[in-house]
PDB file of C-alpha atoms in Angstrom:
ATOM      1  CA  MET A   1      30.409 -10.951  -4.224  1.00 74.00           C
ATOM      2  CA  ASP A   2      31.647  -8.611  -6.945  1.00 77.00           C
ATOM      3  CA  SER A   3      29.546 -10.291  -9.601  1.00 82.00           C
ATOM      4  CA  PHE A   4      26.575 -10.171  -7.231  1.00 86.00           C
ATOM      5  CA  LEU A   5      26.937  -6.392  -6.868  1.00 86.00           C
ATOM      6  CA  HIS A   6      27.563  -6.074 -10.591  1.00 84.00           C
ATOM      7  CA  MET A   7      24.185  -7.698 -11.476  1.00 89.00           C
ATOM      8  CA  GLY A   8      25.348  -8.668 -14.950  1.00 85.00           C
ATOM      9  CA  GLY A   9      25.862  -5.015 -15.885  1.00 86.00           C
ATOM     10  CA  TYR A  10      22.431  -3.904 -14.654  1.00 91.00           C
ATOM     11  CA  ALA A  11      23.638  -2.834 -11.194  1.00 90.00           C
ATOM     12  CA  PHE A  12      22.318   0.734 -11.460  1.00 93.00           C
ATOM     13  CA  TYR A  13      18.807  -0.309 -12.501  1.00 95.00           C
ATOM     14  CA  VAL A  14      18.437  -3.241 -10.098  1.00 95.00           C
ATOM     15  CA  TRP A  15      19.907  -1.581  -7.000  1.00 95.00           C
ATOM     16  CA  THR A  16      18.093   1.717  -7.577  1.00 95.00           C
ATOM     17  CA  SER A  17      14.795  -0.195  -7.758  1.00 96.00           C
ATOM     18  CA  TYR A  18      15.412  -2.051  -4.504  1.00 96.00           C
ATOM     19  CA  ALA A  19      16.728   1.071  -2.749  1.00 96.00           C
ATOM     20  CA  LEU A  20      13.668   3.063  -3.812  1.00 96.00           C
ATOM     21  CA  ALA A  21      11.381   0.292  -2.551  1.00 96.00           C
ATOM     22  CA  LEU A  22      13.206   0.425   0.784  1.00 97.00           C
ATOM     23  CA  VAL A  23      12.845   4.216   0.995  1.00 97.00           C
ATOM     24  CA  VAL A  24       9.143   4.209   0.058  1.00 97.00           C
ATOM     25  CA  LEU A  25       8.274   1.430   2.530  1.00 96.00           C
ATOM     26  CA  SER A  26      10.331   3.014   5.344  1.00 96.00           C
ATOM     27  CA  LEU A  27       8.717   6.431   4.890  1.00 96.00           C
ATOM     28  CA  ASN A  28       5.306   4.774   4.844  1.00 95.00           C
ATOM     29  CA  TRP A  29       6.143   3.217   8.164  1.00 95.00           C
ATOM     30  CA  ILE A  30       7.972   6.050   9.939  1.00 95.00           C
ATOM     31  CA  LEU A  31       5.737   9.038   9.071  1.00 95.00           C
ATOM     32  CA  PRO A  32       2.374   7.566  10.204  1.00 94.00           C
ATOM     33  CA  ARG A  33       4.034   6.082  13.309  1.00 94.00           C
ATOM     34  CA  ARG A  34       5.366   9.503  14.216  1.00 95.00           C
ATOM     35  CA  ALA A  35       1.950  11.100  13.554  1.00 94.00           C
ATOM     36  CA  LEU A  36       0.252   8.540  15.821  1.00 94.00           C
ATOM     37  CA  HIS A  37       2.855   9.106  18.531  1.00 94.00           C
ATOM     38  CA  LYS A  38       2.414  12.894  18.308  1.00 94.00           C
ATOM     39  CA  ARG A  39      -1.386  12.716  18.446  1.00 93.00           C
ATOM     40  CA  TRP A  40      -1.296  10.371  21.423  1.00 93.00           C
ATOM     41  CA  HIS A  41       1.056  12.648  23.346  1.00 93.00           C
ATOM     42  CA  ALA A  42      -0.937  15.763  22.441  1.00 92.00           C
ATOM     43  CA  LEU A  43      -4.027  14.102  23.924  1.00 91.00           C
ATOM     44  CA  LEU A  44      -2.030  13.054  26.998  1.00 91.00           C
ATOM     45  CA  ARG A  45      -0.802  16.621  27.555  1.00 91.00           C
ATOM     46  CA  ARG A  46      -4.332  17.985  27.144  1.00 87.00           C
ATOM     47  CA  GLU A  47      -5.533  15.491  29.749  1.00 84.00           C
ATOM     48  CA  GLN A  48      -2.711  16.295  32.180  1.00 84.00           C
ATOM     49  CA  SER A  49      -3.160  20.063  31.897  1.00 85.00           C
ATOM     50  CA  SER A  50      -6.918  19.793  32.469  1.00 80.00           C
ATOM     51  CA  THR A  51      -6.511  17.591  35.569  1.00 74.00           C
ATOM     52  CA  GLY A  52      -3.720  19.903  36.731  1.00 67.00           C
ATOM     53  CA  LYS A  53      -6.122  22.870  36.680  1.00 58.00           C
ATOM     54  CA  ALA A  54      -8.811  20.903  38.494  1.00 53.00           C
ATOM     55  CA  ALA A  55      -6.449  19.926  41.309  1.00 46.00           C
TER      56      ALA A  55
ATOM     57  CA  MET B   1     -19.443 -13.824  12.052  1.00 64.00           C
ATOM     58  CA  PHE B   2     -21.625 -10.774  11.470  1.00 70.00           C
ATOM     59  CA  ASN B   3     -21.663 -10.147  15.197  1.00 76.00           C
ATOM     60  CA  LEU B   4     -17.877 -10.273  15.341  1.00 73.00           C
ATOM     61  CA  LEU B   5     -17.578  -7.858  12.399  1.00 75.00           C
ATOM     62  CA  HIS B   6     -20.097  -5.554  13.997  1.00 78.00           C
ATOM     63  CA  ARG B   7     -18.203  -5.502  17.290  1.00 76.00           C
ATOM     64  CA  LEU B   8     -14.881  -4.959  15.509  1.00 76.00           C
ATOM     65  CA  SER B   9     -16.223  -2.026  13.518  1.00 81.00           C
ATOM     66  CA  SER B  10     -16.849   0.031  16.635  1.00 88.00           C
ATOM     67  CA  PRO B  11     -13.969   2.516  17.017  1.00 89.00           C
ATOM     68  CA  PRO B  12     -12.753   1.468  20.510  1.00 91.00           C
ATOM     69  CA  SER B  13     -12.594  -2.262  19.762  1.00 91.00           C
ATOM     70  CA  PHE B  14     -10.976  -1.567  16.402  1.00 92.00           C
ATOM     71  CA  PHE B  15      -8.378   0.608  18.109  1.00 92.00           C
ATOM     72  CA  ALA B  16      -7.513  -2.124  20.601  1.00 92.00           C
ATOM     73  CA  PHE B  17      -7.575  -4.884  17.990  1.00 92.00           C
ATOM     74  CA  ALA B  18      -5.287  -2.910  15.663  1.00 93.00           C
ATOM     75  CA  GLY B  19      -2.775  -2.409  18.482  1.00 92.00           C
ATOM     76  CA  ARG B  20      -2.638  -6.147  19.135  1.00 94.00           C
ATOM     77  CA  ALA B  21      -2.463  -7.218  15.483  1.00 95.00           C
ATOM     78  CA  LEU B  22       0.205  -4.701  14.461  1.00 94.00           C
ATOM     79  CA  PRO B  23       3.448  -6.369  15.635  1.00 95.00           C
ATOM     80  CA  TRP B  24       2.428  -9.711  14.067  1.00 97.00           C
ATOM     81  CA  LEU B  25       1.567  -8.162  10.720  1.00 97.00           C
ATOM     82  CA  LEU B  26       4.723  -6.065  10.589  1.00 96.00           C
ATOM     83  CA  GLY B  27       6.929  -8.974  11.741  1.00 97.00           C
ATOM     84  CA  GLY B  28       5.429 -11.264   9.103  1.00 97.00           C
ATOM     85  CA  ALA B  29       5.827  -8.612   6.418  1.00 97.00           C
ATOM     86  CA  LEU B  30       9.502  -7.987   7.202  1.00 97.00           C
ATOM     87  CA  LEU B  31      10.266 -11.703   7.358  1.00 98.00           C
ATOM     88  CA  LEU B  32       8.606 -12.426   4.008  1.00 98.00           C
ATOM     89  CA  ILE B  33      10.150  -9.394   2.289  1.00 97.00           C
ATOM     90  CA  ALA B  34      13.632 -10.335   3.579  1.00 97.00           C
ATOM     91  CA  ALA B  35      13.170 -13.932   2.389  1.00 97.00           C
ATOM     92  CA  GLY B  36      11.834 -12.667  -0.942  1.00 96.00           C
ATOM     93  CA  CYS B  37      14.842 -10.380  -1.453  1.00 96.00           C
ATOM     94  CA  TYR B  38      17.237 -13.207  -0.647  1.00 95.00           C
ATOM     95  CA  GLN B  39      15.458 -15.648  -2.973  1.00 94.00           C
ATOM     96  CA  GLY B  40      15.075 -13.056  -5.707  1.00 93.00           C
ATOM     97  CA  LEU B  41      18.528 -11.472  -5.623  1.00 93.00           C
ATOM     98  CA  VAL B  42      20.708 -14.429  -4.630  1.00 93.00           C
ATOM     99  CA  VAL B  43      19.024 -17.780  -5.210  1.00 92.00           C
ATOM    100  CA  ALA B  44      16.989 -17.294  -8.408  1.00 91.00           C
ATOM    101  CA  PRO B  45      19.056 -17.735 -11.601  1.00 90.00           C
ATOM    102  CA  ALA B  46      19.524 -14.980 -14.184  1.00 88.00           C
ATOM    103  CA  ASP B  47      16.936 -14.852 -16.972  1.00 89.00           C
ATOM    104  CA  TYR B  48      18.067 -16.333 -20.298  1.00 86.00           C
ATOM    105  CA  GLN B  49      16.897 -13.243 -22.200  1.00 85.00           C
ATOM    106  CA  GLN B  50      17.009 -10.369 -19.720  1.00 89.00           C
ATOM    107  CA  GLY B  51      20.007 -11.385 -17.613  1.00 88.00           C
ATOM    108  CA  ASP B  52      19.907  -9.956 -14.098  1.00 91.00           C
ATOM    109  CA  SER B  53      17.740  -6.945 -14.987  1.00 91.00           C
ATOM    110  CA  TYR B  54      14.600  -9.060 -14.610  1.00 93.00           C
ATOM    111  CA  ARG B  55      15.168  -9.091 -10.806  1.00 94.00           C
ATOM    112  CA  ILE B  56      13.436  -5.701 -10.780  1.00 95.00           C
ATOM    113  CA  MET B  57      10.277  -7.758 -11.325  1.00 95.00           C
ATOM    114  CA  PHE B  58      10.299  -8.876  -7.667  1.00 96.00           C
ATOM    115  CA  VAL B  59       9.652  -5.269  -6.607  1.00 97.00           C
ATOM    116  CA  HIS B  60       7.762  -4.069  -9.671  1.00 97.00           C
ATOM    117  CA  VAL B  61       5.082  -6.755 -10.009  1.00 96.00           C
ATOM    118  CA  PRO B  62       4.086  -7.012  -6.304  1.00 97.00           C
ATOM    119  CA  SER B  63       3.900  -3.179  -6.177  1.00 97.00           C
ATOM    120  CA  ALA B  64       1.664  -3.162  -9.236  1.00 97.00           C
ATOM    121  CA  TRP B  65      -0.605  -5.836  -7.705  1.00 96.00           C
ATOM    122  CA  MET B  66      -0.796  -3.760  -4.516  1.00 97.00           C
ATOM    123  CA  SER B  67      -1.611  -0.575  -6.429  1.00 97.00           C
ATOM    124  CA  LEU B  68      -4.699  -2.310  -7.876  1.00 97.00           C
ATOM    125  CA  PHE B  69      -5.637  -4.204  -4.717  1.00 97.00           C
ATOM    126  CA  ILE B  70      -5.497  -1.121  -2.495  1.00 98.00           C
ATOM    127  CA  TYR B  71      -7.640   0.823  -4.944  1.00 97.00           C
ATOM    128  CA  MET B  72     -10.261  -1.936  -4.808  1.00 97.00           C
ATOM    129  CA  VAL B  73     -10.178  -1.881  -0.989  1.00 97.00           C
ATOM    130  CA  MET B  74     -10.547   1.895  -1.101  1.00 97.00           C
ATOM    131  CA  ALA B  75     -13.505   1.775  -3.498  1.00 97.00           C
ATOM    132  CA  ALA B  76     -15.215  -1.043  -1.548  1.00 97.00           C
ATOM    133  CA  ALA B  77     -14.717   0.732   1.789  1.00 96.00           C
ATOM    134  CA  GLY B  78     -15.994   3.912   0.140  1.00 96.00           C
ATOM    135  CA  ALA B  79     -19.145   2.124  -1.040  1.00 96.00           C
ATOM    136  CA  ILE B  80     -19.738   0.745   2.476  1.00 95.00           C
ATOM    137  CA  ALA B  81     -19.204   4.220   3.930  1.00 94.00           C
ATOM    138  CA  LEU B  82     -21.671   5.712   1.438  1.00 94.00           C
ATOM    139  CA  VAL B  83     -24.416   3.175   2.132  1.00 94.00           C
ATOM    140  CA  TRP B  84     -24.065   2.432   5.849  1.00 92.00           C
ATOM    141  CA  ARG B  85     -22.086   5.456   7.074  1.00 90.00           C
ATOM    142  CA  ILE B  86     -19.746   3.205   9.053  1.00 90.00           C
ATOM    143  CA  LYS B  87     -16.910   5.297  10.484  1.00 91.00           C
ATOM    144  CA  LEU B  88     -14.370   2.484  10.258  1.00 93.00           C
ATOM    145  CA  ALA B  89     -15.056   2.150   6.508  1.00 95.00           C
ATOM    146  CA  GLU B  90     -14.468   5.886   6.038  1.00 95.00           C
ATOM    147  CA  VAL B  91     -11.187   5.642   7.932  1.00 96.00           C
ATOM    148  CA  ILE B  92     -10.002   2.567   6.012  1.00 96.00           C
ATOM    149  CA  ALA B  93     -10.730   4.197   2.651  1.00 97.00           C
ATOM    150  CA  SER B  94      -8.932   7.388   3.600  1.00 97.00           C
ATOM    151  CA  ALA B  95      -5.949   5.640   5.229  1.00 97.00           C
ATOM    152  CA  SER B  96      -5.507   3.416   2.153  1.00 97.00           C
ATOM    153  CA  ALA B  97      -5.059   6.279  -0.318  1.00 97.00           C
ATOM    154  CA  PRO B  98      -1.480   7.353   0.563  1.00 97.00           C
ATOM    155  CA  ILE B  99      -0.299   3.722   0.738  1.00 98.00           C
ATOM    156  CA  GLY B 100      -1.866   2.998  -2.651  1.00 98.00           C
ATOM    157  CA  ALA B 101      -0.283   6.118  -4.097  1.00 98.00           C
ATOM    158  CA  SER B 102       3.106   4.990  -2.747  1.00 98.00           C
ATOM    159  CA  PHE B 103       2.845   1.564  -4.378  1.00 98.00           C
ATOM    160  CA  THR B 104       1.657   3.105  -7.662  1.00 98.00           C
ATOM    161  CA  PHE B 105       4.636   5.484  -7.600  1.00 98.00           C
ATOM    162  CA  LEU B 106       6.964   2.551  -6.899  1.00 98.00           C
ATOM    163  CA  THR B 107       5.402   0.584  -9.783  1.00 97.00           C
ATOM    164  CA  LEU B 108       5.931   3.444 -12.239  1.00 97.00           C
ATOM    165  CA  VAL B 109       9.506   4.207 -11.174  1.00 97.00           C
ATOM    166  CA  THR B 110      10.706   0.587 -11.048  1.00 97.00           C
ATOM    167  CA  GLY B 111       8.941   0.069 -14.389  1.00 96.00           C
ATOM    168  CA  ALA B 112      10.944   2.950 -15.868  1.00 96.00           C
ATOM    169  CA  LEU B 113      14.150   1.506 -14.381  1.00 96.00           C
ATOM    170  CA  TRP B 114      13.340  -1.824 -16.008  1.00 95.00           C
ATOM    171  CA  GLY B 115      12.132  -0.298 -19.280  1.00 93.00           C
ATOM    172  CA  LYS B 116      15.297   1.694 -19.921  1.00 92.00           C
ATOM    173  CA  PRO B 117      17.683  -1.289 -20.235  1.00 93.00           C
ATOM    174  CA  MET B 118      15.116  -3.635 -21.829  1.00 91.00           C
ATOM    175  CA  TRP B 119      13.080  -1.404 -24.162  1.00 90.00           C
ATOM    176  CA  GLY B 120      15.575   1.427 -24.527  1.00 90.00           C
ATOM    177  CA  ALA B 121      13.135   3.981 -23.089  1.00 91.00           C
ATOM    178  CA  TRP B 122      12.253   5.154 -19.584  1.00 93.00           C
ATOM    179  CA  TRP B 123       8.675   5.779 -20.632  1.00 93.00           C
ATOM    180  CA  VAL B 124       6.369   4.990 -23.538  1.00 91.00           C
ATOM    181  CA  TRP B 125       2.767   6.181 -23.869  1.00 92.00           C
ATOM    182  CA  ASP B 126       1.310   2.740 -24.121  1.00 89.00           C
ATOM    183  CA  ALA B 127      -1.952   1.476 -22.652  1.00 91.00           C
ATOM    184  CA  ARG B 128      -0.539  -0.291 -19.583  1.00 93.00           C
ATOM    185  CA  LEU B 129       1.791   2.526 -18.551  1.00 94.00           C
ATOM    186  CA  THR B 130      -0.721   5.294 -19.244  1.00 95.00           C
ATOM    187  CA  SER B 131      -3.565   3.616 -17.326  1.00 95.00           C
ATOM    188  CA  GLU B 132      -1.229   3.035 -14.348  1.00 96.00           C
ATOM    189  CA  LEU B 133      -0.245   6.721 -14.471  1.00 97.00           C
ATOM    190  CA  ILE B 134      -3.964   7.603 -14.413  1.00 97.00           C
ATOM    191  CA  LEU B 135      -4.249   5.408 -11.303  1.00 97.00           C
ATOM    192  CA  LEU B 136      -1.578   7.549  -9.609  1.00 98.00           C
ATOM    193  CA  PHE B 137      -3.558  10.686 -10.529  1.00 98.00           C
ATOM    194  CA  LEU B 138      -6.725   9.078  -9.128  1.00 97.00           C
ATOM    195  CA  TYR B 139      -4.973   8.455  -5.800  1.00 98.00           C
ATOM    196  CA  LEU B 140      -3.551  11.988  -5.725  1.00 98.00           C
ATOM    197  CA  GLY B 141      -6.925  13.453  -6.727  1.00 97.00           C
ATOM    198  CA  TYR B 142      -8.564  11.462  -3.944  1.00 97.00           C
ATOM    199  CA  MET B 143      -6.102  12.843  -1.377  1.00 97.00           C
ATOM    200  CA  GLY B 144      -6.454  16.376  -2.744  1.00 97.00           C
ATOM    201  CA  LEU B 145     -10.253  16.275  -2.651  1.00 97.00           C
ATOM    202  CA  GLU B 146     -10.178  14.887   0.877  1.00 96.00           C
ATOM    203  CA  SER B 147      -7.909  17.628   2.188  1.00 95.00           C
ATOM    204  CA  ALA B 148     -10.041  20.299   0.460  1.00 96.00           C
ATOM    205  CA  ILE B 149     -13.170  19.428   2.491  1.00 95.00           C
ATOM    206  CA  PRO B 150     -12.803  20.343   6.174  1.00 93.00           C
ATOM    207  CA  ASP B 151     -15.684  18.212   7.467  1.00 92.00           C
ATOM    208  CA  LYS B 152     -14.420  14.610   7.664  1.00 91.00           C
ATOM    209  CA  ARG B 153     -17.795  12.995   7.121  1.00 92.00           C
ATOM    210  CA  SER B 154     -18.726  14.943   4.002  1.00 94.00           C
ATOM    211  CA  ALA B 155     -15.164  14.497   2.714  1.00 95.00           C
ATOM    212  CA  ALA B 156     -15.640  10.737   3.114  1.00 95.00           C
ATOM    213  CA  ARG B 157     -18.790  10.843   0.986  1.00 95.00           C
ATOM    214  CA  ALA B 158     -17.276  12.944  -1.798  1.00 96.00           C
ATOM    215  CA  THR B 159     -14.087  10.881  -1.980  1.00 96.00           C
ATOM    216  CA  ALA B 160     -16.088   7.623  -1.972  1.00 96.00           C
ATOM    217  CA  ILE B 161     -17.895   8.762  -5.107  1.00 96.00           C
ATOM    218  CA  LEU B 162     -14.555   9.680  -6.734  1.00 96.00           C
ATOM    219  CA  ALA B 163     -13.094   6.274  -5.800  1.00 96.00           C
ATOM    220  CA  LEU B 164     -16.128   4.436  -7.201  1.00 96.00           C
ATOM    221  CA  VAL B 165     -16.129   6.357 -10.496  1.00 96.00           C
ATOM    222  CA  GLY B 166     -12.360   5.868 -10.814  1.00 95.00           C
ATOM    223  CA  SER B 167     -12.670   2.109 -10.333  1.00 94.00           C
ATOM    224  CA  VAL B 168     -13.503   1.725 -14.057  1.00 93.00           C
ATOM    225  CA  ASN B 169      -9.760   2.180 -14.541  1.00 94.00           C
ATOM    226  CA  ILE B 170      -8.938  -1.051 -12.648  1.00 94.00           C
ATOM    227  CA  PRO B 171     -10.098  -3.578 -15.307  1.00 93.00           C
ATOM    228  CA  ILE B 172      -8.618  -1.285 -17.962  1.00 94.00           C
ATOM    229  CA  ILE B 173      -5.180  -1.583 -16.317  1.00 93.00           C
ATOM    230  CA  HIS B 174      -5.505  -5.335 -15.871  1.00 91.00           C
ATOM    231  CA  PHE B 175      -6.639  -6.117 -19.428  1.00 89.00           C
ATOM    232  CA  SER B 176      -4.672  -3.345 -21.166  1.00 90.00           C
ATOM    233  CA  VAL B 177      -1.987  -5.812 -22.250  1.00 86.00           C
ATOM    234  CA  GLU B 178      -4.629  -7.927 -24.019  1.00 85.00           C
ATOM    235  CA  TRP B 179      -6.844  -5.191 -25.458  1.00 86.00           C
ATOM    236  CA  TRP B 180      -4.122  -3.073 -27.025  1.00 84.00           C
ATOM    237  CA  ASN B 181      -0.833  -3.708 -28.766  1.00 78.00           C
ATOM    238  CA  THR B 182       1.783  -2.894 -26.206  1.00 78.00           C
ATOM    239  CA  LEU B 183       5.435  -3.169 -25.321  1.00 81.00           C
ATOM    240  CA  HIS B 184       4.508  -4.368 -21.851  1.00 87.00           C
ATOM    241  CA  GLN B 185       4.512  -8.131 -21.476  1.00 83.00           C
ATOM    242  CA  GLY B 186       1.330 -10.027 -20.726  1.00 80.00           C
ATOM    243  CA  ALA B 187       0.330 -11.775 -17.510  1.00 78.00           C
ATOM    244  CA  THR B 188       2.442 -14.750 -16.497  1.00 77.00           C
ATOM    245  CA  VAL B 189       0.974 -15.544 -13.077  1.00 75.00           C
ATOM    246  CA  THR B 190      -2.604 -14.241 -12.917  1.00 68.00           C
ATOM    247  CA  LYS B 191      -3.803 -15.903 -16.108  1.00 67.00           C
ATOM    248  CA  LEU B 192      -5.948 -18.971 -16.549  1.00 62.00           C
ATOM    249  CA  GLY B 193      -3.979 -22.211 -16.613  1.00 68.00           C
ATOM    250  CA  ALA B 194      -0.513 -22.819 -15.203  1.00 69.00           C
ATOM    251  CA  PRO B 195       1.764 -19.802 -14.660  1.00 70.00           C
ATOM    252  CA  SER B 196       4.468 -19.592 -17.332  1.00 76.00           C
ATOM    253  CA  ILE B 197       7.248 -18.773 -14.885  1.00 86.00           C
ATOM    254  CA  HIS B 198       9.853 -21.089 -13.409  1.00 86.00           C
ATOM    255  CA  PRO B 199       9.248 -22.066  -9.741  1.00 87.00           C
ATOM    256  CA  SER B 200      12.648 -20.593  -8.708  1.00 87.00           C
ATOM    257  CA  MET B 201      11.390 -17.210  -9.926  1.00 89.00           C
ATOM    258  CA  LEU B 202       7.794 -17.680  -8.817  1.00 92.00           C
ATOM    259  CA  LEU B 203       8.795 -18.283  -5.180  1.00 94.00           C
ATOM    260  CA  PRO B 204      10.454 -14.884  -4.560  1.00 95.00           C
ATOM    261  CA  LEU B 205       7.635 -13.179  -6.462  1.00 95.00           C
ATOM    262  CA  LEU B 206       5.016 -14.725  -4.184  1.00 96.00           C
ATOM    263  CA  LEU B 207       7.075 -14.085  -1.022  1.00 97.00           C
ATOM    264  CA  MET B 208       7.356 -10.407  -1.932  1.00 97.00           C
ATOM    265  CA  ALA B 209       3.683 -10.209  -2.921  1.00 97.00           C
ATOM    266  CA  VAL B 210       2.464 -11.610   0.404  1.00 98.00           C
ATOM    267  CA  GLY B 211       5.066  -9.540   2.279  1.00 98.00           C
ATOM    268  CA  PHE B 212       3.858  -6.336   0.602  1.00 98.00           C
ATOM    269  CA  LYS B 213       0.261  -7.253   1.380  1.00 98.00           C
ATOM    270  CA  LEU B 214       1.009  -7.786   5.083  1.00 98.00           C
ATOM    271  CA  PHE B 215       2.950  -4.519   5.072  1.00 98.00           C
ATOM    272  CA  TYR B 216      -0.101  -2.748   3.643  1.00 98.00           C
ATOM    273  CA  PHE B 217      -2.345  -4.141   6.381  1.00 97.00           C
ATOM    274  CA  ALA B 218       0.133  -3.187   9.133  1.00 97.00           C
ATOM    275  CA  ASN B 219       0.545   0.293   7.666  1.00 97.00           C
ATOM    276  CA  LEU B 220      -3.217   0.636   7.261  1.00 97.00           C
ATOM    277  CA  LEU B 221      -3.741  -0.168  10.949  1.00 96.00           C
ATOM    278  CA  VAL B 222      -1.237   2.493  12.104  1.00 96.00           C
ATOM    279  CA  ARG B 223      -2.805   5.146   9.876  1.00 96.00           C
ATOM    280  CA  ALA B 224      -6.335   4.106  10.826  1.00 95.00           C
ATOM    281  CA  ARG B 225      -5.514   4.237  14.560  1.00 94.00           C
ATOM    282  CA  CYS B 226      -4.157   7.747  14.121  1.00 94.00           C
ATOM    283  CA  GLN B 227      -7.276   8.894  12.263  1.00 94.00           C
ATOM    284  CA  MET B 228      -9.546   7.243  14.825  1.00 93.00           C
ATOM    285  CA  LEU B 229      -7.834   9.117  17.664  1.00 92.00           C
ATOM    286  CA  GLU B 230      -8.239  12.383  15.799  1.00 91.00           C
ATOM    287  CA  ARG B 231     -11.880  11.906  14.827  1.00 91.00           C
ATOM    288  CA  GLU B 232     -12.925  10.535  18.216  1.00 91.00           C
ATOM    289  CA  GLN B 233     -10.800  12.725  20.463  1.00 88.00           C
ATOM    290  CA  ARG B 234     -13.869  14.067  22.296  1.00 89.00           C
ATOM    291  CA  SER B 235     -15.482  10.672  22.736  1.00 91.00           C
ATOM    292  CA  HIS B 236     -15.759   8.814  25.997  1.00 92.00           C
ATOM    293  CA  TRP B 237     -13.569   5.860  24.984  1.00 92.00           C
ATOM    294  CA  VAL B 238     -10.626   8.052  23.970  1.00 92.00           C
ATOM    295  CA  SER B 239     -10.698  10.043  27.196  1.00 90.00           C
ATOM    296  CA  THR B 240     -10.906   6.811  29.218  1.00 90.00           C
ATOM    297  CA  LEU B 241      -7.911   5.442  27.308  1.00 91.00           C
ATOM    298  CA  ILE B 242      -5.961   8.661  27.859  1.00 90.00           C
ATOM    299  CA  LYS B 243      -6.879   8.793  31.560  1.00 88.00           C
ATOM    300  CA  GLU B 244      -5.595   5.238  31.983  1.00 88.00           C
ATOM    301  CA  ALA B 245      -2.315   6.140  30.283  1.00 84.00           C
ATOM    302  CA  ALA B 246      -1.809   9.480  32.054  1.00 78.00           C
TER     303      ALA B 246
END
């Protein structure tokens, strides 16, 4: 396990690369998901307030 | 076939289709990326010249492939949007830009992290690195131009022209290692003839490459759905969908 983490002396370079990939992919997933969620709920609220007034 | 494509390109059926396809694409992407990391970090042996540092390749090379592939999708969708004014094509081009920029950024940074221990420098102004940096600027320029034009439809036309003009950079990046003397190594997989890479190293590379590609498609669908909702918020199909959910 130690030698695995050590990566033959290249630990910093290898693990930073993989960590960055993880961060970039996660942000690419989370931010648009959140934007879609927000837009959907904004439209829902608009719909509910307009039907609320009508009733 | 054409009929199916035509039906799918209408915003409401695209929206529904994207919602159904999403979990499968994301699940496949995560599975392949996890398998690729395991194969690449644990199973594949160390390189006889580069030791363990070469394992950066399993992130770097698939990212680089994606940075080129996404640009080609963006330019092709832009061309379709210019000629036929298909809304879905406009949305796909625009939703691809930030994902492409992300992969280009990842390519450049992991390249620097690989270059430092192997070449002794984080960065050199050589043809491959410089043309990939220009690709990042093309993506950022595309996003900047898009956000500078308030009307979505005219923004789509202007950015499509930018994407098409910028596509001359794609063959330059690909062939840069053959046309110029460079520190960057040549192609080992995408060349004519058999790939000069051992199968134990090729397997994780391909797993990661396909995983990244599925991730792009899943990500594209989320972003495209969001844009569709925004552009079509006054349309009949969106209000029906919202009424059903409310």
